[in-house]
mmCIF file with all atom_site columns, C-alpha atoms in Angstrom:
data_model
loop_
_atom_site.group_PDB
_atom_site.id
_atom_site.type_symbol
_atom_site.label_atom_id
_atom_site.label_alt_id
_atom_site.label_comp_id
_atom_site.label_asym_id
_atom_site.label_entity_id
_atom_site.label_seq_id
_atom_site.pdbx_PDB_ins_code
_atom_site.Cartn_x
_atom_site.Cartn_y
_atom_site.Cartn_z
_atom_site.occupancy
_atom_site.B_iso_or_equiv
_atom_site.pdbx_formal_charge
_atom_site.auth_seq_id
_atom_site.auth_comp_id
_atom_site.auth_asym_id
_atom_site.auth_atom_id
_atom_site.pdbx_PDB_model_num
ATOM 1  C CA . UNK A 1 1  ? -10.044 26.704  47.499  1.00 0.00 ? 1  UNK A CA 1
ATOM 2  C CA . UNK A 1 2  ? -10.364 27.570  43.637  1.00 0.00 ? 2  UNK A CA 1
ATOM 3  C CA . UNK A 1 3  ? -7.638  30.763  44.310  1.00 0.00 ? 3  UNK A CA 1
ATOM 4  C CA . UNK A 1 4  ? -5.145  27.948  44.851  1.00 0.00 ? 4  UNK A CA 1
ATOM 5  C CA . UNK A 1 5  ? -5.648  26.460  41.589  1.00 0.00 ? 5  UNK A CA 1
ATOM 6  C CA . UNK A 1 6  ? -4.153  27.789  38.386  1.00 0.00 ? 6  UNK A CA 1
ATOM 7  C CA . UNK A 1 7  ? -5.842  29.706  35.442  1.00 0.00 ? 7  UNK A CA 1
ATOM 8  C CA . UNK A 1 8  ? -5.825  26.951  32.901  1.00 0.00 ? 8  UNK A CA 1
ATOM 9  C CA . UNK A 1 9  ? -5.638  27.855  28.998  1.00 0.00 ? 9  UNK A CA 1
ATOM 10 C CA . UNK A 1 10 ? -7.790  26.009  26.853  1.00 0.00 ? 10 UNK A CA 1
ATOM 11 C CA . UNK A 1 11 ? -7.173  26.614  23.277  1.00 0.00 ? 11 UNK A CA 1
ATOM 12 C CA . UNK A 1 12 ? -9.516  27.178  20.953  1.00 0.00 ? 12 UNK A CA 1
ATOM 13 C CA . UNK A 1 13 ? -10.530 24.178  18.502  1.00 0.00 ? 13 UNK A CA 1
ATOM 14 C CA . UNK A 1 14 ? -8.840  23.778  15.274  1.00 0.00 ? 14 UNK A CA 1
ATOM 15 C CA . UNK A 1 15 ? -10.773 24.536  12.236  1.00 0.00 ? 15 UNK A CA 1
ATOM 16 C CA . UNK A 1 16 ? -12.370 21.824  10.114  1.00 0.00 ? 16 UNK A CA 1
ATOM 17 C CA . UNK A 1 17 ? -10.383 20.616  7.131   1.00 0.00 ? 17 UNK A CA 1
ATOM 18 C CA . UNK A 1 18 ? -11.062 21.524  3.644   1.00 0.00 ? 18 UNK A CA 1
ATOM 19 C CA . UNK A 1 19 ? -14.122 19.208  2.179   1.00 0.00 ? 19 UNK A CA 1
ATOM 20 C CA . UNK A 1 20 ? -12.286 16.369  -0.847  1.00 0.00 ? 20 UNK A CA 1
ATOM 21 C CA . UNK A 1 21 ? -12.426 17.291  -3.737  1.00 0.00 ? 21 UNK A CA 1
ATOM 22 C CA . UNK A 1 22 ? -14.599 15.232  -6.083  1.00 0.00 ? 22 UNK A CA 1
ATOM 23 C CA . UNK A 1 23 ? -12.829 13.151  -9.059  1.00 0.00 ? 23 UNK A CA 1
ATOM 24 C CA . UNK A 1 24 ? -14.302 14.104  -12.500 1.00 0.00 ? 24 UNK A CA 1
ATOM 25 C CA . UNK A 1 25 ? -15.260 12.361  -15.201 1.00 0.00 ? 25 UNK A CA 1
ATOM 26 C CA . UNK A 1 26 ? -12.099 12.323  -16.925 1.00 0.00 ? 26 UNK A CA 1
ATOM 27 C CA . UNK A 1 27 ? -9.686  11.908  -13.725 1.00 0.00 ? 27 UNK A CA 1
ATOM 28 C CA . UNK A 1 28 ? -11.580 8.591   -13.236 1.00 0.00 ? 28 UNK A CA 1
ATOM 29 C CA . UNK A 1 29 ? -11.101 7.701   -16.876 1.00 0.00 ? 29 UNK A CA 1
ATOM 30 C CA . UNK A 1 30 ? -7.658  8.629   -16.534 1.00 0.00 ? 30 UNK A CA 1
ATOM 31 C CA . UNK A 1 31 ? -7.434  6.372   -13.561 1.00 0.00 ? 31 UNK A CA 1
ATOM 32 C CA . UNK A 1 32 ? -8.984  3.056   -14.944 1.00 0.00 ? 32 UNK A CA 1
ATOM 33 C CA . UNK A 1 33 ? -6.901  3.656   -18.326 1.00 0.00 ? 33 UNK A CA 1
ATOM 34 C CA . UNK A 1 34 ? -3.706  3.633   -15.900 1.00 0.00 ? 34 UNK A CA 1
ATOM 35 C CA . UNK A 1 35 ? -4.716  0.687   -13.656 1.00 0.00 ? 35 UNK A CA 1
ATOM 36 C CA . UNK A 1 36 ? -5.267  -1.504  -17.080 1.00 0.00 ? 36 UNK A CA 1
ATOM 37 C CA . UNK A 1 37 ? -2.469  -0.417  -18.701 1.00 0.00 ? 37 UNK A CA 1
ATOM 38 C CA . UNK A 1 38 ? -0.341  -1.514  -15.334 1.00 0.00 ? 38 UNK A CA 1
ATOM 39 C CA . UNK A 1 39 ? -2.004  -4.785  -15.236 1.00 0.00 ? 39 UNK A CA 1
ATOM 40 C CA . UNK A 1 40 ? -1.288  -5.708  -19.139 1.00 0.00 ? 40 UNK A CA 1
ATOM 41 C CA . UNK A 1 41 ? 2.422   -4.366  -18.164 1.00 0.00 ? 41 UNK A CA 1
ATOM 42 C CA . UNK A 1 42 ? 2.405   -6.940  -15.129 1.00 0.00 ? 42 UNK A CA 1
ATOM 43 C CA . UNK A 1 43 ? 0.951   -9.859  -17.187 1.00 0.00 ? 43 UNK A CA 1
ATOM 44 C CA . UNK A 1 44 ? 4.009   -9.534  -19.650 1.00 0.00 ? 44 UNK A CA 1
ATOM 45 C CA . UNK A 1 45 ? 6.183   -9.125  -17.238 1.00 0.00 ? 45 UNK A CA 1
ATOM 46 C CA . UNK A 1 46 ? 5.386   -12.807 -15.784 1.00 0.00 ? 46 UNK A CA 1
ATOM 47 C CA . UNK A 1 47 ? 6.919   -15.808 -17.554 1.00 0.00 ? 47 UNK A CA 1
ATOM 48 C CA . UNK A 1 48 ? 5.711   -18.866 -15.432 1.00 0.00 ? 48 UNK A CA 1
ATOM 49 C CA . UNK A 1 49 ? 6.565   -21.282 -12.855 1.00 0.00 ? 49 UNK A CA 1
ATOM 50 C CA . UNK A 1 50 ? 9.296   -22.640 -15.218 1.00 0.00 ? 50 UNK A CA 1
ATOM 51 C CA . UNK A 1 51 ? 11.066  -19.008 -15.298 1.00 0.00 ? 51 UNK A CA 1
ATOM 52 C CA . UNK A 1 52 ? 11.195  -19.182 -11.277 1.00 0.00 ? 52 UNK A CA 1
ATOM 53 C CA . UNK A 1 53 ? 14.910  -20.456 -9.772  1.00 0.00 ? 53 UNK A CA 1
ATOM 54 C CA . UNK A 1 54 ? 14.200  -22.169 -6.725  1.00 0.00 ? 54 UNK A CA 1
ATOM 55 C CA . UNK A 1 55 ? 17.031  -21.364 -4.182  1.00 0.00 ? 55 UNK A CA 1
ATOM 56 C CA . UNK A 1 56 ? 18.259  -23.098 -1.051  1.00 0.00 ? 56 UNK A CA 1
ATOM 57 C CA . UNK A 1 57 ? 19.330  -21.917 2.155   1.00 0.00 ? 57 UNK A CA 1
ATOM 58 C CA . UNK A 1 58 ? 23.007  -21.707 1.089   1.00 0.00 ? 58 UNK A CA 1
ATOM 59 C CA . UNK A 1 59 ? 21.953  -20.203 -2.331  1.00 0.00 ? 59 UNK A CA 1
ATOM 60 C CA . UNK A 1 60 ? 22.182  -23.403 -4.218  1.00 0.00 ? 60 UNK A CA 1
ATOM 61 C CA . UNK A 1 61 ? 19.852  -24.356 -6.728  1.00 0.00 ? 61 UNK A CA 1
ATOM 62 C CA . UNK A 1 62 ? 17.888  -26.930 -6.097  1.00 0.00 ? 62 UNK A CA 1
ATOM 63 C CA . UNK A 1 63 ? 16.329  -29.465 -8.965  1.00 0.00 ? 63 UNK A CA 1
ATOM 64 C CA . UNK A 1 64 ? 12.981  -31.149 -8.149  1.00 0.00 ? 64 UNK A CA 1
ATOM 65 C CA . UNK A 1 65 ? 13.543  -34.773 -8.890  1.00 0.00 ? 65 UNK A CA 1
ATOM 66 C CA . UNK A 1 66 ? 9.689   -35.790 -8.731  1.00 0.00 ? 66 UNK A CA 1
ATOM 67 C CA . UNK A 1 67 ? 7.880   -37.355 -6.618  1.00 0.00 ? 67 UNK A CA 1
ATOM 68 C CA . UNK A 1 68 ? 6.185   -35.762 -3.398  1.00 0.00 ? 68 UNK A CA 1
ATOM 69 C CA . UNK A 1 69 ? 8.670   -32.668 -1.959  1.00 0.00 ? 69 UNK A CA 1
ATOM 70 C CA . UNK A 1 70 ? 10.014  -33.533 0.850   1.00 0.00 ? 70 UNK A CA 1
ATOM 71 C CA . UNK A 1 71 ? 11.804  -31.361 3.883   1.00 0.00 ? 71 UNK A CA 1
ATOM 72 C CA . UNK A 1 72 ? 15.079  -33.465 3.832   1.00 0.00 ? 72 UNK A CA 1
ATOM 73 C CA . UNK A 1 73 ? 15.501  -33.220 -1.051  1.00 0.00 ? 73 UNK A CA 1
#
């Protein structure tokens, strides 16, 4: 009973994308000269563990007396 069916459209398939483009010599110069110079930038940046202010739940600064941490100092 096919002539109670209906015609059903099947599109056609989409075409393939466009192949990469390959990186050049100098774009992947130009790329490792970035990713150093963003690395040096990110080591200056840091100061230390000293530079860090350790903040409590209420926003209070807490000082580290020594000793082991604990949950309740």
């Amino acid at each position: 009973m096919s002539f109670l069916k209906p015609k059903v459209y099947i599109p056609p398939a989409p075409t393939p994308p466009p192949p990469p483009m390959q990186a050049g010599e100098e774009d992947t110069k130009r790329a490792a000269v970035l990713a150093e110079e963003a690395a040096a930038s990110e080591r200056r940046r840091r100061k230390g563990a000293g530079s860090t202010v350790v903040a409590g739940a209420l926003g209070r600064t807490t000082a580290s007396t020594g000793g082991t941490p604990t949950l309740l100092g």
